[in-house]
Tab-separated table of C-alpha atoms in Angstrom:
chain	number	residue	atom	x	y	z
A	937	GLU	CA	21.184	25.523	-35.163
A	938	SER	CA	20.261	21.985	-34.136
A	939	ASP	CA	17.585	20.232	-36.183
A	940	PHE	CA	15.197	19.948	-33.205
A	941	ASP	CA	11.860	18.552	-34.434
A	942	GLY	CA	9.812	19.737	-31.451
A	943	LYS	CA	9.634	16.413	-29.578
A	944	ARG	CA	11.439	16.077	-26.292
A	945	LEU	CA	12.174	12.610	-24.998
A	946	ARG	CA	10.547	12.061	-21.641
A	947	LYS	CA	12.780	10.800	-18.898
A	948	SER	CA	11.992	7.121	-18.481
A	949	VAL	CA	10.699	6.383	-14.996
A	950	MET	CA	9.927	3.066	-13.369
A	951	ARG	CA	6.164	3.083	-12.812
A	952	LYS	CA	4.715	1.322	-9.835
A	953	THR	CA	2.424	-1.415	-11.118
A	954	VAL	CA	0.237	-4.123	-9.672
A	955	ASP	CA	0.397	-6.642	-12.501
A	956	TYR	CA	-2.162	-9.395	-11.999
A	957	ASN	CA	-1.614	-11.193	-15.330
A	958	SER	CA	0.889	-13.769	-14.056
A	959	SER	CA	-1.222	-14.610	-11.005
A	960	ILE	CA	-4.309	-15.035	-13.227
A	961	VAL	CA	-2.374	-17.496	-15.415
A	962	ALA	CA	-1.197	-19.345	-12.294
A	963	MET	CA	-4.803	-19.467	-11.071
A	964	LEU	CA	-6.033	-20.911	-14.380
A	965	GLU	CA	-3.364	-23.615	-14.171
A	966	ALA	CA	-3.933	-24.367	-10.500
A	967	ARG	CA	-7.704	-24.686	-10.675
A	968	LEU	CA	-7.319	-27.838	-12.778
A	969	TRP	CA	-6.008	-29.754	-9.765
A	970	GLN	CA	-6.886	-27.676	-6.704
A	971	ARG	CA	-10.217	-28.765	-5.286
A	972	ASP	CA	-10.196	-26.310	-2.400
A	973	GLU	CA	-7.861	-24.912	0.262
A	974	ARG	CA	-6.598	-28.440	1.099
A	975	ASP	CA	-4.666	-28.602	-2.171
A	976	ARG	CA	-3.357	-25.052	-2.004
A	977	PRO	CA	0.223	-24.481	-0.794
A	978	THR	CA	0.333	-22.282	2.298
A	979	LEU	CA	1.765	-18.796	1.844
A	980	GLN	CA	4.650	-18.151	4.244
A	981	PRO	CA	5.398	-14.628	5.521
A	982	ASP	CA	8.447	-14.212	3.349
A	983	ILE	CA	9.094	-12.092	0.254
A	984	CYS	CA	10.054	-15.259	-1.681
A	985	TYR	CA	6.350	-16.220	-1.690
A	986	ALA	CA	5.208	-12.973	-3.327
A	987	SER	CA	5.149	-14.627	-6.750
A	988	GLU	CA	2.762	-17.321	-5.457
A	989	VAL	CA	0.010	-14.919	-4.379
A	990	MET	CA	-3.241	-15.680	-6.210
A	991	PRO	CA	-6.219	-13.383	-6.934
A	992	PRO	CA	-8.687	-13.046	-4.018
A	993	GLN	CA	-11.205	-15.450	-5.548
A	994	MET	CA	-8.735	-18.301	-4.924
A	995	TYR	CA	-8.955	-17.666	-1.167
A	996	PRO	CA	-12.667	-18.085	-0.387
A	997	ASP	CA	-11.702	-19.349	3.083
A	998	ASN	CA	-9.467	-16.342	3.821
A	999	PRO	CA	-11.215	-13.004	3.222
A	1000	ILE	CA	-8.598	-11.132	5.276
A	1001	ASN	CA	-6.202	-11.763	2.375
A	1002	ALA	CA	-8.147	-9.067	0.496
A	1003	VAL	CA	-7.734	-6.333	3.119
A	1004	VAL	CA	-5.849	-3.765	1.039
A	1005	THR	CA	-3.808	-1.423	3.229
A	1006	LYS	CA	-0.722	-1.100	1.002
A	1007	PHE	CA	-0.523	2.303	-0.677
A	1008	VAL	CA	0.248	2.144	-4.403
A	1009	ARG	CA	-0.222	5.549	-5.986
A	1010	THR	CA	-1.905	8.935	-5.828
A	1011	SER	CA	-3.456	10.205	-9.055
A	1012	THR	CA	-4.294	13.892	-9.365
A	1013	ASN	CA	-5.718	15.981	-12.182
A	1014	LYS	CA	-3.958	19.153	-13.326
A	1015	GLN	CA	-7.102	21.064	-12.443
A	1016	LYS	CA	-7.414	20.240	-8.758
A	1017	CYS	CA	-10.979	19.598	-7.616
A	1018	PRO	CA	-12.821	17.113	-5.359
A	1019	VAL	CA	-13.402	13.611	-6.766
A	1020	PHE	CA	-17.045	12.659	-6.126
A	1021	ALA	CA	-17.570	9.397	-8.053
A	1022	LEU	CA	-15.490	6.368	-9.100
A	1023	ALA	CA	-16.252	3.396	-11.332
A	1024	TRP	CA	-13.974	0.666	-12.715
A	1025	THR	CA	-14.724	-0.373	-16.265
A	1026	PRO	CA	-16.335	-3.857	-16.209
A	1027	GLU	CA	-13.170	-5.630	-17.387
A	1028	GLY	CA	-11.025	-3.699	-14.892
A	1029	ARG	CA	-8.660	-2.067	-17.396
A	1030	ARG	CA	-9.428	1.515	-16.397
A	1031	LEU	CA	-10.822	3.542	-13.542
A	1032	VAL	CA	-13.234	6.347	-14.459
A	1033	THR	CA	-13.425	9.232	-11.971
A	1034	GLY	CA	-15.998	12.023	-11.931
A	1035	ALA	CA	-14.990	15.349	-10.392
A	1036	SER	CA	-16.618	18.589	-9.299
A	1037	SER	CA	-15.383	20.208	-12.532
A	1038	GLY	CA	-17.790	17.970	-14.491
A	1039	GLU	CA	-14.922	16.087	-16.153
A	1040	PHE	CA	-14.266	12.364	-16.474
A	1041	THR	CA	-10.682	11.215	-16.035
A	1042	LEU	CA	-9.610	7.743	-17.140
A	1043	TRP	CA	-6.716	6.129	-15.244
A	1044	ASN	CA	-4.864	3.004	-16.352
A	1045	GLY	CA	-5.721	-0.006	-14.164
A	1046	LEU	CA	-2.217	-1.512	-14.279
A	1047	THR	CA	0.179	1.441	-13.979
A	1048	PHE	CA	-2.365	3.976	-12.623
A	1049	ASN	CA	-1.141	6.724	-14.926
A	1050	PHE	CA	-3.351	9.277	-16.668
A	1051	GLU	CA	-4.959	8.092	-19.916
A	1052	THR	CA	-7.470	10.699	-21.014
A	1053	ILE	CA	-9.841	13.377	-19.802
A	1054	LEU	CA	-13.162	14.479	-21.277
A	1055	LYS	CA	-15.696	17.151	-20.452
A	1056	ALA	CA	-18.782	15.174	-19.501
A	1057	HIS	CA	-21.103	17.464	-17.512
A	1058	GLU	CA	-21.547	21.197	-17.070
A	1059	SER	CA	-21.721	20.810	-13.278
A	1060	SER	CA	-20.248	18.439	-10.631
A	1061	VAL	CA	-20.533	14.703	-11.367
A	1062	ARG	CA	-22.220	13.243	-8.267
A	1063	SER	CA	-22.897	9.632	-9.186
A	1064	MET	CA	-21.583	7.052	-11.624
A	1065	LEU	CA	-22.778	3.506	-12.277
A	1066	TRP	CA	-22.299	0.650	-14.769
A	1067	SER	CA	-25.259	-1.473	-15.821
A	1068	HIS	CA	-25.294	-5.180	-14.947
A	1069	ASN	CA	-24.810	-6.159	-18.604
A	1070	ASP	CA	-21.642	-3.985	-18.784
A	1071	GLN	CA	-22.933	-2.108	-21.832
A	1072	TRP	CA	-23.869	1.250	-20.330
A	1073	MET	CA	-22.498	3.728	-17.857
A	1074	VAL	CA	-24.947	6.202	-16.328
A	1075	THR	CA	-23.839	9.412	-14.634
A	1076	ALA	CA	-25.696	12.200	-12.842
A	1077	ASP	CA	-24.746	15.727	-11.792
A	1078	THR	CA	-25.728	18.549	-9.439
A	1079	ALA	CA	-27.945	20.166	-12.094
A	1080	GLY	CA	-30.201	17.063	-12.023
A	1081	ILE	CA	-29.138	15.828	-15.480
A	1082	VAL	CA	-28.613	12.099	-16.140
A	1083	LYS	CA	-26.412	10.969	-19.067
A	1084	TYR	CA	-25.933	7.583	-20.762
A	1085	TRP	CA	-22.462	6.533	-21.984
A	1086	GLN	CA	-21.286	3.597	-24.073
A	1087	THR	CA	-18.146	1.597	-23.234
A	1088	ASN	CA	-16.083	3.795	-25.602
A	1089	MET	CA	-17.185	6.889	-23.589
A	1090	ASN	CA	-19.542	8.037	-26.319
A	1091	ASN	CA	-22.459	10.045	-24.901
A	1092	VAL	CA	-25.703	8.857	-26.492
A	1093	LYS	CA	-28.472	10.357	-24.331
A	1094	HIS	CA	-29.125	12.910	-21.608
A	1095	PHE	CA	-32.266	14.127	-19.874
A	1096	GLN	CA	-33.357	16.238	-16.896
A	1097	ALA	CA	-34.244	13.799	-14.118
A	1098	HIS	CA	-34.605	16.199	-11.154
A	1099	LYS	CA	-34.465	19.953	-10.607
A	1100	ASP	CA	-32.133	19.532	-7.619
A	1101	PRO	CA	-28.785	17.643	-7.461
A	1102	VAL	CA	-29.019	13.887	-8.127
A	1103	ARG	CA	-27.311	12.044	-5.262
A	1104	GLY	CA	-27.614	8.398	-6.263
A	1105	LEU	CA	-28.357	5.983	-9.121
A	1106	SER	CA	-29.275	2.303	-9.156
A	1107	PHE	CA	-30.197	-0.212	-11.864
A	1108	SER	CA	-32.892	-2.846	-11.580
A	1109	PRO	CA	-31.599	-6.472	-11.777
A	1110	TRP	CA	-32.343	-6.703	-15.526
A	1111	ASP	CA	-31.265	-3.125	-16.426
A	1112	LEU	CA	-34.757	-2.262	-17.684
A	1113	LYS	CA	-35.407	0.352	-14.998
A	1114	LEU	CA	-33.258	3.042	-13.397
A	1115	ALA	CA	-33.794	4.617	-9.972
A	1116	THR	CA	-32.562	8.138	-9.142
A	1117	CYS	CA	-32.677	10.022	-5.839
A	1118	SER	CA	-32.244	13.707	-5.244
A	1119	ASP	CA	-32.096	16.589	-2.785
A	1120	ASP	CA	-35.720	17.358	-3.726
A	1121	GLY	CA	-36.733	14.525	-1.347
A	1122	THR	CA	-37.980	12.100	-4.032
A	1123	VAL	CA	-36.892	8.811	-5.567
A	1124	ARG	CA	-37.874	8.405	-9.224
A	1125	ILE	CA	-38.159	5.237	-11.299
A	1126	TRP	CA	-37.326	5.584	-15.010
A	1127	ASP	CA	-37.761	3.316	-18.014
A	1128	PHE	CA	-34.102	3.020	-18.974
A	1129	LEU	CA	-34.533	2.636	-22.740
A	1130	ARG	CA	-37.266	5.238	-23.239
A	1131	CYS	CA	-35.933	7.665	-20.538
A	1132	LYS	CA	-39.504	8.028	-19.329
A	1133	GLU	CA	-40.497	8.639	-15.724
A	1134	GLU	CA	-42.710	5.845	-14.383
A	1135	ARG	CA	-43.012	6.453	-10.635
A	1136	VAL	CA	-42.231	9.180	-8.135
A	1137	LEU	CA	-41.676	7.832	-4.617
A	1138	ARG	CA	-42.478	10.536	-2.064
A	1139	GLY	CA	-42.259	9.985	1.665
A	1140	HIS	CA	-38.895	11.228	2.850
A	1141	GLY	CA	-39.147	14.586	4.588
A	1142	ALA	CA	-35.689	15.756	3.472
A	1143	ASP	CA	-32.897	15.208	0.930
A	1144	VAL	CA	-32.550	11.605	-0.255
A	1145	LYS	CA	-28.826	10.855	-0.242
A	1146	CYS	CA	-28.673	7.294	-1.574
A	1147	VAL	CA	-30.730	4.642	-3.336
A	1148	ALA	CA	-30.044	0.924	-3.831
A	1149	TRP	CA	-32.035	-1.602	-5.881
A	1150	HIS	CA	-32.092	-5.167	-4.602
A	1151	PRO	CA	-29.758	-7.400	-6.695
A	1152	SER	CA	-32.513	-9.854	-7.666
A	1153	LYS	CA	-35.921	-8.648	-6.405
A	1154	SER	CA	-38.318	-5.795	-7.043
A	1155	LEU	CA	-37.273	-3.976	-3.873
A	1156	LEU	CA	-35.744	-0.541	-3.444
A	1157	ALA	CA	-33.964	0.945	-0.405
A	1158	SER	CA	-33.360	4.661	0.077
A	1159	GLY	CA	-31.527	6.628	2.761
A	1160	SER	CA	-32.134	10.266	3.610
A	1161	LYS	CA	-31.435	13.272	5.813
A	1162	ASP	CA	-34.856	12.783	7.421
A	1163	ASN	CA	-34.312	11.832	11.093
A	1164	GLN	CA	-37.859	10.457	11.458
A	1165	GLN	CA	-37.503	7.829	8.724
A	1166	PRO	CA	-33.837	7.634	7.657
A	1167	ILE	CA	-34.163	4.376	5.667
A	1168	LYS	CA	-37.224	3.291	3.682
A	1169	LEU	CA	-37.921	0.178	1.619
A	1170	TRP	CA	-40.213	0.563	-1.403
A	1171	ASP	CA	-42.047	-1.548	-3.941
A	1172	PRO	CA	-40.946	0.116	-7.209
A	1173	ARG	CA	-43.867	-1.417	-9.180
A	1174	THR	CA	-46.549	0.361	-7.171
A	1175	GLY	CA	-44.516	3.085	-5.455
A	1176	THR	CA	-45.751	2.096	-1.985
A	1177	PRO	CA	-43.419	2.152	1.051
A	1178	LEU	CA	-42.995	-1.335	2.534
A	1179	ALA	CA	-40.957	-0.633	5.678
A	1180	LYS	CA	-39.229	2.120	7.650
A	1181	LEU	CA	-35.992	1.544	9.546
A	1182	HIS	CA	-35.462	3.965	12.438
A	1183	ALA	CA	-31.848	2.926	12.638
A	1184	HIS	CA	-29.762	6.087	12.637
A	1185	LYS	CA	-29.925	9.347	14.534
A	1186	SER	CA	-28.438	11.343	11.666
A	1187	THR	CA	-28.249	11.506	7.859
A	1188	VAL	CA	-27.786	8.173	6.070
A	1189	MET	CA	-24.949	8.821	3.621
A	1190	ASP	CA	-24.795	5.474	1.831
A	1191	LEU	CA	-26.734	2.219	1.433
A	1192	LYS	CA	-25.504	-0.934	-0.284
A	1193	TRP	CA	-27.107	-4.354	-0.794
A	1194	ASN	CA	-24.809	-7.326	-0.482
A	1195	PRO	CA	-24.776	-9.440	-3.696
A	1196	ASN	CA	-26.269	-12.325	-1.649
A	1197	GLY	CA	-29.543	-10.345	-1.564
A	1198	ASN	CA	-30.107	-10.710	2.188
A	1199	TRP	CA	-27.940	-8.019	3.763
A	1200	LEU	CA	-28.359	-4.263	3.582
A	1201	CYS	CA	-25.550	-2.109	4.978
A	1202	SER	CA	-25.905	1.576	5.829
A	1203	ALA	CA	-23.395	4.321	6.670
A	1204	SER	CA	-24.459	7.382	8.599
A	1205	ARG	CA	-23.292	10.678	10.000
A	1206	ASP	CA	-23.784	9.274	13.518
A	1207	HIS	CA	-20.392	7.494	13.001
A	1208	LEU	CA	-22.089	4.068	12.792
A	1209	LEU	CA	-22.398	1.392	10.121
A	1210	LYS	CA	-25.381	-0.917	10.506
A	1211	LEU	CA	-26.149	-4.236	8.862
A	1212	PHE	CA	-29.746	-5.424	8.391
A	1213	ASP	CA	-31.070	-8.783	7.275
A	1214	VAL	CA	-34.052	-8.305	4.996
A	1215	ARG	CA	-35.594	-11.502	6.455
A	1216	ASN	CA	-35.723	-9.928	9.923
A	1217	LEU	CA	-35.922	-6.148	9.785
A	1218	GLY	CA	-37.061	-5.834	13.404
A	1219	THR	CA	-33.515	-5.842	14.743
A	1220	GLU	CA	-30.135	-4.814	13.418
A	1221	MET	CA	-28.033	-7.814	12.494
A	1222	GLN	CA	-24.821	-6.022	13.473
A	1223	VAL	CA	-23.552	-2.543	14.374
A	1224	PHE	CA	-20.012	-1.599	13.365
A	1225	ARG	CA	-18.369	1.014	15.610
A	1226	GLY	CA	-14.953	2.311	14.659
A	1227	HIS	CA	-15.260	5.558	12.712
A	1228	LYS	CA	-14.124	8.562	14.735
A	1229	ARG	CA	-16.114	10.888	12.469
A	1230	GLU	CA	-19.084	10.535	10.099
A	1231	ALA	CA	-19.157	7.433	7.878
A	1232	SER	CA	-19.627	8.544	4.278
A	1233	THR	CA	-19.448	5.567	1.902
A	1234	ILE	CA	-19.485	1.737	1.724
A	1235	ALA	CA	-18.211	-0.772	-0.843
A	1236	TRP	CA	-18.817	-4.547	-0.609
A	1237	HIS	CA	-15.959	-6.725	-1.820
A	1238	PRO	CA	-16.718	-8.329	-5.228
A	1239	GLN	CA	-15.406	-11.801	-4.264
A	1240	HIS	CA	-15.728	-12.233	-0.480
A	1241	GLU	CA	-19.307	-12.179	0.758
A	1242	GLY	CA	-18.729	-10.782	4.253
A	1243	LEU	CA	-15.959	-8.250	3.559
A	1244	PHE	CA	-16.554	-4.553	2.929
A	1245	ALA	CA	-14.718	-1.234	3.137
A	1246	SER	CA	-16.030	2.062	4.478
A	1247	GLY	CA	-14.767	5.627	4.185
A	1248	GLY	CA	-15.090	8.408	6.746
A	1249	SER	CA	-15.222	12.191	6.712
A	1250	ASP	CA	-11.831	12.350	8.464
A	1251	GLY	CA	-10.174	10.606	5.484
A	1252	SER	CA	-9.928	7.148	7.061
A	1253	ILE	CA	-10.697	3.841	5.317
A	1254	LEU	CA	-11.783	0.914	7.503
A	1255	PHE	CA	-12.214	-2.734	6.493
A	1256	TRP	CA	-14.890	-4.870	8.145
A	1257	HIS	CA	-15.950	-8.492	8.096
A	1258	VAL	CA	-19.475	-9.546	9.020
A	1259	GLY	CA	-19.319	-11.300	12.395
A	1260	ASN	CA	-16.286	-9.326	13.623
A	1261	ASP	CA	-17.154	-6.450	15.958
A	1262	LYS	CA	-13.895	-4.619	15.376
A	1263	GLU	CA	-12.470	-3.577	12.030
A	1264	VAL	CA	-10.126	-6.120	10.377
A	1265	GLY	CA	-7.959	-3.401	8.822
A	1266	ASN	CA	-7.711	0.359	8.807
A	1267	ILE	CA	-5.889	3.221	7.095
A	1268	ASP	CA	-6.300	6.162	9.469
A	1269	THR	CA	-4.799	8.886	7.306
A	1270	ALA	CA	-5.696	7.610	3.841
A	1271	HIS	CA	-6.859	11.086	2.743
A	1272	ASP	CA	-6.851	14.633	4.083
A	1273	GLY	CA	-10.582	15.181	3.499
A	1274	ILE	CA	-13.895	13.339	3.390
A	1275	ILE	CA	-13.872	10.185	1.241
A	1276	TRP	CA	-16.722	10.510	-1.252
A	1277	ASP	CA	-16.508	7.143	-2.985
A	1278	LEU	CA	-14.776	3.759	-2.858
A	1279	ALA	CA	-14.553	1.299	-5.765
A	1280	TRP	CA	-13.142	-2.240	-5.740
A	1281	HIS	CA	-11.422	-3.603	-8.839
A	1282	PRO	CA	-13.573	-6.445	-10.304
A	1283	LEU	CA	-10.882	-8.956	-9.248
A	1284	GLY	CA	-10.940	-7.570	-5.701
A	1285	HIS	CA	-7.190	-6.987	-5.292
A	1286	ILE	CA	-7.247	-3.174	-5.558
A	1287	LEU	CA	-9.400	-0.524	-3.910
A	1288	ALA	CA	-9.651	2.988	-5.354
A	1289	SER	CA	-10.730	5.918	-3.183
A	1290	GLY	CA	-11.838	9.404	-4.241
A	1291	SER	CA	-11.737	12.275	-1.799
A	1292	ASN	CA	-12.367	15.944	-1.129
A	1293	ASP	CA	-8.575	16.473	-1.018
A	1294	HIS	CA	-8.605	16.405	-4.884
A	1295	THR	CA	-6.874	13.011	-5.153
A	1296	THR	CA	-7.672	9.472	-6.235
A	1297	LYS	CA	-5.624	6.865	-4.375
A	1298	PHE	CA	-5.059	3.185	-5.128
A	1299	TRP	CA	-4.588	0.554	-2.421
A	1300	THR	CA	-3.557	-3.079	-2.775
A	1301	ARG	CA	-2.723	-6.159	-0.664
A	1302	ASN	CA	0.485	-6.324	1.347
A	1303	ARG	CA	2.903	-8.892	-0.038
A	1304	PRO	CA	4.016	-11.845	2.094
A	1305	GLY	CA	6.901	-10.700	4.281
A	1306	ASP	CA	6.012	-7.001	3.901
A	1307	LYS	CA	7.173	-5.196	7.055
A	1308	MET	CA	4.291	-2.661	6.756
A	1309	ARG	CA	6.522	0.184	7.889
A	1310	ASP	CA	4.962	2.933	5.740
A	1311	ARG	CA	2.977	5.794	7.258
A	1312	TYR	CA	-0.388	4.289	6.294
A	1313	ASN	CA	0.270	0.988	8.077
A	1314	LEU	CA	2.163	2.012	11.210
A	1315	ASN	CA	-1.008	2.415	13.268
A	1316	THR	CA	-2.067	-1.160	12.438
A	1317	LEU	CA	1.132	-2.749	13.740
A	1318	PRO	CA	0.888	-4.390	17.172
A	1319	PRO	CA	2.608	-2.535	20.042
A	1320	GLY	CA	6.285	-3.332	20.412
A	1321	VAL	CA	6.943	-3.739	16.686
A	1322	LEU	CA	9.790	-1.473	15.610
A	1323	ALA	CA	8.628	1.440	13.532
A	1324	ASP	CA	11.811	2.248	11.645
A	1325	ASP	CA	13.667	0.085	9.147
A	1326	SER	CA	17.010	1.312	10.449
A	1327	MET	CA	16.253	-0.454	13.728
A	1328	ASP	CA	15.779	-3.870	12.202
A	1329	ILE	CA	16.395	-6.786	14.532
A	1330	ASP	CA	18.580	-8.434	11.881
A	1331	ASP	CA	21.185	-5.685	12.238
A	1332	ILE	CA	21.849	-6.203	15.953
A	1333	PRO	CA	25.304	-7.833	16.291
A	1334	LEU	CA	25.280	-11.032	18.291
A	1335	THR	CA	27.912	-11.096	21.019
A	1336	GLY	CA	30.792	-13.316	19.994
A	1337	MET	CA	29.683	-13.514	16.350
A	1338	GLY	CA	31.370	-10.317	15.144
A	1339	PRO	CA	34.046	-10.610	12.423
A	1340	ASP	CA	36.735	-8.920	14.540
A	1341	ASP	CA	36.577	-11.109	17.642
A	1342	LYS	CA	40.205	-11.982	18.407
A	1343	ILE	CA	41.717	-13.634	21.457
A	1344	GLN	CA	43.383	-10.855	23.343
A	1345	GLU	CA	46.995	-11.265	24.327
A	1346	ALA	CA	47.739	-11.225	28.048
A	1347	THR	CA	48.750	-7.689	28.888
A	1348	SER	CA	51.812	-7.008	30.981
A	1349	ASP	CA	50.117	-4.321	33.112
A	1350	GLY	CA	48.096	-6.953	34.959
A	1351	ALA	CA	44.660	-5.719	33.776
A	1352	ALA	CA	41.700	-8.057	34.226
A	1353	GLU	CA	41.385	-10.440	31.307
A	1354	THR	CA	38.023	-11.021	29.605
A	1355	ILE	CA	36.655	-14.180	28.033
A	1356	PRO	CA	36.527	-13.706	24.228
A	1357	GLY	CA	33.022	-13.066	22.953
A	1358	LEU	CA	31.580	-12.144	26.322
A	1359	ASP	CA	32.916	-8.604	26.537
A	1360	PHE	CA	29.404	-7.062	26.469
A	1361	ASP	CA	29.416	-3.362	25.637
A	1362	ALA	CA	26.081	-1.698	26.378
A	1363	ALA	CA	26.948	1.411	24.346
A	1364	GLN	CA	26.564	-0.346	20.998
A	1365	PHE	CA	22.947	-1.323	21.823
A	1366	GLU	CA	21.799	2.193	22.712
A	1367	ARG	CA	20.852	3.056	19.133
A	1368	PHE	CA	18.344	0.162	19.034
A	1369	ILE	CA	16.374	1.334	22.062
A	1370	LYS	CA	13.101	2.837	20.824
A	1371	LYS	CA	12.932	6.518	21.746
A	1372	THR	CA	9.501	7.573	22.993
A	1373	PRO	CA	8.575	11.260	23.032
A	1374	TYR	CA	7.731	12.901	26.361
A	1375	ALA	CA	3.985	12.740	27.021
A	1376	LYS	CA	2.366	15.047	29.541
A	1377	PRO	CA	0.603	13.102	32.309
A	1378	ILE	CA	-3.193	13.235	32.228
A	1379	PRO	CA	-4.546	15.592	34.959
A	1380	LYS	CA	-6.176	13.667	37.817
A	1381	ASN	CA	-9.426	15.696	37.716
A	1382	PHE	CA	-9.851	15.050	33.957
A	1383	GLN	CA	-9.209	11.342	34.464
A	1384	ALA	CA	-11.836	11.167	37.212
A	1385	ALA	CA	-14.369	13.066	35.087
A	1386	TRP	CA	-13.735	10.832	32.099
């Protein structure tokens, strides 16, 4: 009989981590003498420079530095269910996810491992939002119930906001009012502290899928399933509609104001993302085409004004920069199902994505010198770049530089002599030739029709 006390030692594993502490300290030191990009040492594409990478806010001139296509980790609950909502805690230490089981899961922001789980709602959590003052988290579910949570995940209040599922939440700039939208076709304005309904905004002819309060003004935008008026702008003080944007031919899945207060971005089931300038609503400022299926969610980068990420129903994540027609980065097979929500870390170096395939995934920046040979990045490499590490150009032996090059003795049988180092043998290079699979030729009649 061994005196086993019931505790088994867990096998120690090396956890993947994205530790930003050292780069934050380096940033605090560097900002004393770095005026702008002129004083900043240039990062070279070599792994030796990985330790000199700074947080995204140190690269205001280089937003592409914050395109996060490097896969870090997949986090999955024991009870597998779709992840509908994500929210980083204001200081970025944890990620809170809301699932269709009604549970909150807290994941560590450094090592991405499971921290705790709590039963929050009786039905699916559909929306999750932190207030601007970082004191309150508000969540809503498919039963129409809205709940208030403190930073320690203590539930202090809940009330019935709608009879149908609540699809979106948004705080006013000073956190005094809360806007909710629902499948009942209405947007409602609530007094946040008294939980009292103040206005009901009716006008959409179908489910309202998203709502977004302007970051500094008394202006509300809502997007719906209604094809006649997919996007509407409201005055929340009087409840009157101010403008209609006939921008999309299908359901508007997400709307987000840029923190600069001028740009409104929308994602729709017609595969398009559209950017509007509130100072000129007559025309679209830009149309982003790139999603092969419906666009489902948008997230503006917290540090770079023009950069944002979008998720699609085919599980792809695309990165866009205002002014660029094409995407500046993409992860085609990020998930196996529709991406319901995207959330940037407050520092902007990590993106979290929640999907219908029951997983939460974390993405970060590629290090300098990263060969980007993983399955998420292969489609972003330019043509001609080798796809397999075993076929690295460094491994190809240079003729005449091998260790066993010896001057051959003259043979007595009179065979032709070769110059040392120039005896080229094509057989040893065959393994470096990229093998391409056989592709059937496109039929002529299909090509003509296309």
